[in-house]
Coordinates of N, CA and C in Angstrom, one line a residue:
E127 N 90.2 111.3 156.1 CA 91.1 111.7 157.1 C 91.6 113.1 156.7
E128 N 91.6 113.4 155.3 CA 92.2 114.7 155.1 C 91.5 115.9 155.8
A129 N 90.1 115.7 156.0 CA 89.3 116.7 156.6 C 89.7 116.9 158.0
L130 N 90.0 115.7 158.6 CA 90.4 116.0 160.0 C 91.9 116.6 160.2
N131 N 92.7 116.5 159.3 CA 94.1 116.9 159.3 C 93.8 118.5 159.2
N132 N 92.8 119.0 158.5 CA 92.4 120.3 158.5 C 91.8 121.2 159.6
I133 N 91.4 120.4 160.6 CA 90.8 121.1 161.8 C 91.8 121.9 162.4
P134 N 91.5 123.1 162.8 CA 92.4 124.0 163.6 C 92.8 123.4 164.9
P135 N 94.1 123.5 165.5 CA 94.5 122.7 166.5 C 93.9 123.1 167.9
H136 N 93.2 124.2 167.8 CA 92.4 124.7 169.0 C 91.2 123.9 169.0
I137 N 90.5 123.3 168.2 CA 89.4 122.6 168.1 C 89.7 121.1 168.2
H138 N 88.8 120.6 169.2 CA 89.1 119.1 169.7 C 87.8 118.6 169.1
A139 N 87.9 117.8 167.8 CA 86.7 117.1 167.3 C 86.6 115.7 167.8
S140 N 85.6 115.3 167.9 CA 85.5 113.7 168.1 C 84.0 113.3 167.5
C141 N 84.1 112.1 167.2 CA 82.7 111.4 166.6 C 82.8 109.9 166.9
L142 N 81.6 109.4 167.2 CA 81.5 107.9 167.1 C 80.2 107.6 166.6
V143 N 80.1 106.6 165.8 CA 79.0 106.1 165.0 C 79.0 104.5 165.2
G144 N 77.9 104.1 165.5 CA 77.4 102.8 165.5 C 76.4 102.2 164.7
Y145 N 76.4 101.1 164.2 CA 75.2 100.5 163.6 C 75.3 99.0 163.6
K146 N 74.1 98.5 163.8 CA 73.9 97.0 163.9 C 73.2 96.5 162.6
K147 N 74.0 95.5 162.0 CA 73.5 94.7 160.9 C 73.8 93.3 161.2
G148 N 72.5 92.5 161.2 CA 72.5 91.2 161.5 C 72.9 91.1 163.1
E149 N 73.9 90.2 163.5 CA 74.1 89.9 164.8 C 75.6 90.6 165.1
T150 N 75.9 91.7 164.1 CA 77.2 92.4 164.4 C 77.0 94.0 164.6
L151 N 77.8 94.4 165.4 CA 77.8 95.9 165.8 C 79.1 96.4 165.0
H152 N 78.9 97.4 164.3 CA 79.7 97.9 163.5 C 80.2 99.4 164.2
L153 N 81.3 99.6 164.5 CA 81.7 101.0 165.0 C 82.8 101.8 164.2
I154 N 82.7 103.0 164.3 CA 83.8 103.8 163.5 C 84.0 105.2 164.4
G155 N 85.0 105.7 164.5 CA 85.1 107.0 165.2 C 86.5 107.6 165.3
F156 N 86.6 108.6 165.8 CA 87.8 109.5 165.9 C 87.8 110.4 167.1
G157 N 88.9 110.9 167.5 CA 88.8 111.8 168.8 C 88.8 111.2 170.0
N158 N 88.2 111.9 171.0 CA 88.2 111.4 172.4 C 86.9 110.9 172.9
G159 N 86.6 109.8 173.0 CA 85.4 109.0 173.5 C 85.6 107.6 173.5
A160 N 84.5 106.8 173.5 CA 84.8 105.4 173.5 C 83.4 104.7 173.2
A161 N 83.4 103.5 172.8 CA 82.2 102.8 172.8 C 82.3 101.5 173.7
V162 N 81.3 101.4 174.5 CA 81.3 100.4 175.6 C 80.2 99.5 175.4
V163 N 80.4 98.3 175.7 CA 79.3 97.4 175.6 C 79.3 96.7 177.1
I164 N 78.1 96.5 177.6 CA 77.7 96.0 178.9 C 76.9 94.6 178.7
R165 N 77.5 93.5 179.1 CA 76.8 92.3 178.7 C 77.0 91.6 180.0
D166 N 75.8 90.9 180.5 CA 75.6 90.1 181.9 C 76.6 90.7 182.9
G167 N 76.6 92.0 183.2 CA 77.0 92.6 184.4 C 78.6 92.9 184.1
E168 N 79.0 92.6 183.0 CA 80.5 92.9 182.6 C 80.6 93.9 181.6
S169 N 81.7 94.7 181.4 CA 81.8 95.6 180.3 C 83.0 95.7 179.6
G170 N 83.2 96.3 178.6 CA 84.7 96.5 177.8 C 84.2 97.5 176.9
K171 N 85.4 98.0 176.8 CA 85.6 99.3 175.7 C 85.8 98.5 174.5
V172 N 85.0 98.6 173.5 CA 85.2 98.1 172.1 C 85.8 98.9 171.1
L173 N 85.7 100.1 171.4 CA 86.3 101.3 170.5 C 86.7 102.6 171.3
H174 N 88.1 102.8 171.3 CA 88.5 103.9 172.0 C 89.5 104.7 171.2
P175 N 89.3 105.5 170.3 CA 89.9 106.5 169.6 C 90.8 107.1 170.4
S176 N 92.0 107.3 170.1 CA 93.1 108.3 170.9 C 93.6 109.2 170.1
D177 N 93.8 109.3 168.8 CA 94.2 110.3 168.2 C 93.1 110.9 167.3
E178 N 93.0 112.1 167.5 CA 91.9 113.1 166.8 C 92.1 113.0 165.5
N179 N 93.3 112.7 164.8 CA 93.4 112.8 163.5 C 93.4 111.3 162.6
K180 N 93.1 110.4 163.4 CA 92.9 109.1 163.0 C 91.6 108.4 163.0
I181 N 91.1 107.9 162.1 CA 89.8 107.1 162.0 C 90.0 105.7 162.3
V182 N 89.4 105.3 163.5 CA 89.5 103.8 163.8 C 88.1 103.4 163.7
S183 N 88.2 101.9 163.6 CA 86.8 101.2 163.4 C 87.1 99.7 164.1
S184 N 85.9 99.4 164.5 CA 85.8 97.9 165.2 C 84.3 97.3 164.8
L185 N 84.4 95.9 165.0 CA 83.1 95.3 164.8 C 83.2 93.9 165.7
G186 N 82.0 93.4 166.0 CA 81.9 92.2 166.9 C 80.5 91.8 167.1
A187 N 80.4 90.8 167.6 CA 79.1 90.2 167.7 C 78.3 90.8 168.8
I188 N 77.0 91.1 168.7 CA 76.1 91.7 169.6 C 75.0 90.9 169.9
L189 N 74.6 90.7 171.2 CA 73.5 89.7 171.6 C 72.4 90.7 172.2
A190 N 71.2 90.0 172.2 CA 70.0 90.6 172.8 C 70.3 90.5 174.3
G191 N 69.9 91.8 174.7 CA 70.3 92.3 176.1 C 71.5 93.1 176.4
D192 N 72.4 93.3 175.3 CA 73.6 93.9 175.5 C 72.9 95.4 175.5
V193 N 74.0 96.2 176.4 CA 73.8 97.6 176.4 C 74.9 98.2 175.9
V194 N 74.7 99.2 174.9 CA 75.8 100.0 174.2 C 75.8 101.3 174.5
V195 N 76.9 101.9 175.0 CA 77.1 103.4 175.2 C 78.1 104.0 174.5
L196 N 77.8 104.8 173.6 CA 78.6 105.6 172.8 C 78.9 107.0 173.6
A197 N 80.1 107.4 174.0 CA 80.2 108.3 174.8 C 81.5 109.0 174.7
T198 N 81.4 110.4 175.1 CA 82.4 111.5 175.0 C 83.3 111.1 176.2
E199 N 84.6 111.5 176.2 CA 85.5 111.2 177.2 C 85.1 112.0 178.5
Q200 N 84.5 113.3 178.2 CA 83.9 114.0 179.4 C 82.9 113.3 180.2
F201 N 81.9 112.7 179.4 CA 80.8 111.8 179.9 C 81.5 110.5 180.8
L202 N 82.4 109.9 180.1 CA 83.1 108.8 180.8 C 84.0 109.1 182.2
R203 N 84.5 110.5 182.2 CA 85.0 110.9 183.4 C 84.0 111.0 184.6
L204 N 82.6 111.6 184.3 CA 81.9 111.8 185.2 C 81.0 110.6 185.6
A205 N 80.8 109.6 184.6 CA 80.1 108.3 184.8 C 81.0 107.3 184.4
P206 N 82.0 106.9 185.1 CA 83.1 105.9 184.7 C 82.3 104.5 184.2
V207 N 83.1 103.6 183.5 CA 82.4 102.4 183.2 C 82.1 101.5 184.3
P208 N 82.8 101.4 185.4 CA 82.4 100.6 186.6 C 81.0 101.2 187.1
T209 N 80.7 102.4 187.2 CA 79.6 103.1 187.6 C 78.4 102.8 186.6
L210 N 78.7 102.8 185.3 CA 77.7 102.4 184.2 C 77.3 100.9 184.5
E211 N 78.2 100.1 184.7 CA 78.2 98.5 185.0 C 77.3 98.3 186.1
E212 N 77.5 99.1 187.2 CA 76.8 98.9 188.3 C 75.3 99.3 188.3
F213 N 75.1 100.3 187.6 CA 73.5 100.8 187.4 C 72.8 99.8 186.6
F214 N 73.5 99.4 185.5 CA 72.8 98.4 184.6 C 72.6 97.1 185.1
Q215 N 73.3 96.8 186.2 CA 73.3 95.4 186.9 C 72.2 95.4 187.9
R216 N 72.0 96.6 188.4 CA 71.0 96.8 189.6 C 69.6 96.7 189.3
G217 N 69.2 97.6 188.0 CA 67.8 97.7 188.0 C 67.6 97.4 186.3
S218 N 66.3 98.0 186.1 CA 65.9 97.9 184.6 C 66.7 98.9 183.7
F219 N 66.8 98.6 182.6 CA 67.4 99.7 181.6 C 67.1 101.1 181.8
D220 N 65.7 101.4 181.8 CA 65.2 102.6 182.1 C 65.6 103.2 183.5
E221 N 65.4 102.6 184.5 CA 66.0 102.9 185.8 C 67.6 103.4 185.8
A222 N 68.2 102.4 185.1 CA 69.7 102.8 185.0 C 70.0 104.1 184.3
V223 N 69.4 104.3 183.1 CA 69.4 105.6 182.5 C 69.0 106.7 183.2
E224 N 68.1 106.7 184.0 CA 67.4 107.7 185.0 C 68.6 108.1 186.0
Q225 N 69.3 107.1 186.4 CA 70.4 107.4 187.5 C 71.3 108.1 186.9
I226 N 71.7 107.9 185.8 CA 73.0 108.6 185.1 C 72.7 110.2 184.8
G227 N 71.5 110.4 184.6 CA 71.2 111.9 184.3 C 71.7 112.8 185.4
P228 N 71.3 112.6 186.6 CA 71.8 113.5 187.7 C 73.3 113.5 187.9
I229 N 73.9 112.3 187.7 CA 75.4 112.6 187.9 C 76.2 113.4 186.8
I230 N 75.7 113.2 185.6 CA 76.1 114.2 184.5 C 75.7 115.8 184.7
H231 N 74.5 116.0 184.8 CA 73.9 117.3 184.9 C 74.0 117.9 186.2
G232 N 74.6 117.2 187.3 CA 74.7 117.8 188.7 C 76.3 118.3 188.8
Q233 N 77.0 118.0 187.8 CA 78.5 118.4 187.9 C 78.6 119.7 187.1
E234 N 79.6 120.4 187.9 CA 79.9 121.9 187.5 C 80.7 121.9 186.0
R235 N 81.5 120.8 185.8 CA 82.3 120.6 184.7 C 81.7 119.6 183.7
S236 N 80.6 119.7 183.3 CA 79.9 118.6 182.4 C 79.7 119.1 181.1
W237 N 80.2 120.4 180.8 CA 80.2 120.7 179.4 C 80.8 119.5 178.5
G238 N 80.3 119.4 177.5 CA 80.9 118.2 176.4 C 80.5 116.8 176.9
A239 N 79.9 116.6 178.0 CA 79.5 115.3 178.3 C 78.3 114.9 177.6
A240 N 78.5 113.9 176.8 CA 77.2 113.3 175.9 C 77.4 112.0 175.7
A241 N 76.2 111.2 175.8 CA 76.4 109.8 175.3 C 74.9 109.5 174.6
V242 N 75.0 108.4 173.8 CA 73.9 107.7 173.3 C 74.0 106.4 173.9
I243 N 72.9 105.8 174.7 CA 72.9 104.6 175.3 C 71.7 103.9 174.9
F244 N 71.9 102.7 174.4 CA 70.8 101.9 173.8 C 71.0 100.5 174.1
K245 N 69.9 99.8 174.1 CA 69.8 98.2 174.5 C 69.4 97.4 173.3
I246 N 70.2 96.3 173.2 CA 69.8 95.4 171.8 C 68.7 94.5 172.2
H247 N 67.6 94.5 171.5 CA 66.5 93.4 171.6 C 66.5 92.6 170.6
A248 N 65.8 91.1 171.0 CA 66.0 90.1 169.9 C 65.2 90.6 168.6
R249 N 65.6 90.3 167.5 CA 64.9 90.7 166.2 C 63.7 89.8 165.9
E250 N 62.5 90.2 165.5 CA 61.4 89.6 165.3 C 61.4 89.0 163.9
N251 N 62.2 89.5 162.9 CA 62.1 89.3 161.5 C 63.4 89.3 161.0
K252 N 64.1 88.2 160.9 CA 65.6 88.2 160.5 C 65.7 88.5 159.1
E253 N 64.7 88.4 158.3 CA 64.9 89.0 156.7 C 64.9 90.4 156.8
D254 N 64.5 91.1 157.7 CA 64.5 92.6 157.5 C 65.8 93.3 158.2
D255 N 66.8 93.2 157.5 CA 68.3 93.5 158.0 C 69.0 94.1 157.1
N256 N 68.3 95.2 156.4 CA 69.0 96.1 155.5 C 69.4 97.4 156.5
V257 N 70.7 97.8 156.1 CA 71.3 98.9 156.9 C 70.2 100.2 156.5
G258 N 69.6 100.4 155.3 CA 68.8 101.7 154.9 C 67.6 101.7 155.9
H259 N 67.1 100.6 156.4 CA 66.0 100.8 157.3 C 66.4 101.2 158.6
V260 N 65.4 101.6 159.4 CA 65.6 101.9 160.9 C 66.0 100.7 161.4
L261 N 66.9 100.8 162.4 CA 67.5 99.7 162.9 C 66.6 98.9 163.9
K262 N 66.1 97.8 163.3 CA 65.1 97.1 164.0 C 65.7 96.4 165.0
G263 N 65.3 96.3 166.3 CA 65.8 95.5 167.5 C 66.7 96.3 168.3
V264 N 66.8 97.8 167.8 CA 67.5 98.6 168.8 C 66.5 99.7 169.5
S265 N 66.5 99.8 170.8 CA 65.8 100.8 171.4 C 66.5 101.9 171.8
F266 N 66.3 103.1 171.4 CA 67.0 104.1 171.9 C 66.1 104.7 173.0
A267 N 66.4 104.6 174.4 CA 65.7 104.9 175.4 C 65.9 106.4 175.7
K268 N 67.0 106.8 175.7 CA 67.3 108.3 176.2 C 68.5 108.7 175.3
I269 N 68.7 110.0 175.2 CA 69.8 110.5 174.6 C 70.3 111.5 175.8
I270 N 71.5 111.6 176.2 CA 71.9 112.4 177.4 C 72.7 113.3 176.7
N271 N 72.6 114.8 176.7 CA 73.5 115.8 176.1 C 73.3 116.9 177.0
Y272 N 74.3 117.7 177.0 CA 74.5 118.9 178.0 C 74.9 120.0 177.1
G273 N 74.2 121.0 177.0 CA 74.6 122.3 176.4 C 74.5 122.4 174.9
K274 N 74.1 121.4 174.2 CA 73.9 121.5 172.7 C 72.5 120.9 172.4
R275 N 71.9 121.0 171.2 CA 70.8 120.1 170.9 C 71.4 118.9 170.3
T276 N 70.6 118.0 170.4 CA 70.9 116.5 169.7 C 69.8 116.2 168.9
F277 N 70.4 115.5 167.8 CA 69.2 114.9 166.8 C 69.7 113.4 166.6
L278 N 68.5 112.7 166.7 CA 68.6 111.2 166.4 C 67.9 111.2 165.1
L279 N 68.9 110.7 164.1 CA 68.5 110.5 162.5 C 68.1 109.1 162.5
R280 N 67.0 108.9 161.7 CA 66.4 107.8 161.3 C 66.4 107.5 159.8

């Protein structure tokens, strides 16, 4: 948190990180953004940092079929949670993600809008559950980002 306190006031930093271990989704973040879980057509913000200088965390059970969205505030302004919920209820995961792209990229004020969207799949091997491995059972279908390069670390 000391490093966060040294960020100049004109810079608005935010970060959301999530990882799955066993049947639990662990989240940590700061700044303006949110982690949303969509399950069986219903959604909820499971982590919503509101103070740029305070790190918050959350954890909870995750089920096969859940869709997780780690998004900036700008992304959620352009594609609000009810809209995301509707897209993922209507069609397949891939179709829903394809529908989100034009909403974000078609806006004049989409700078800073970014999200990582993934769907949880059932694990094939329950013994393979170490955080150091690539997250088995997680499918990263698309990373939507505008204006900056995005990296997916494995």
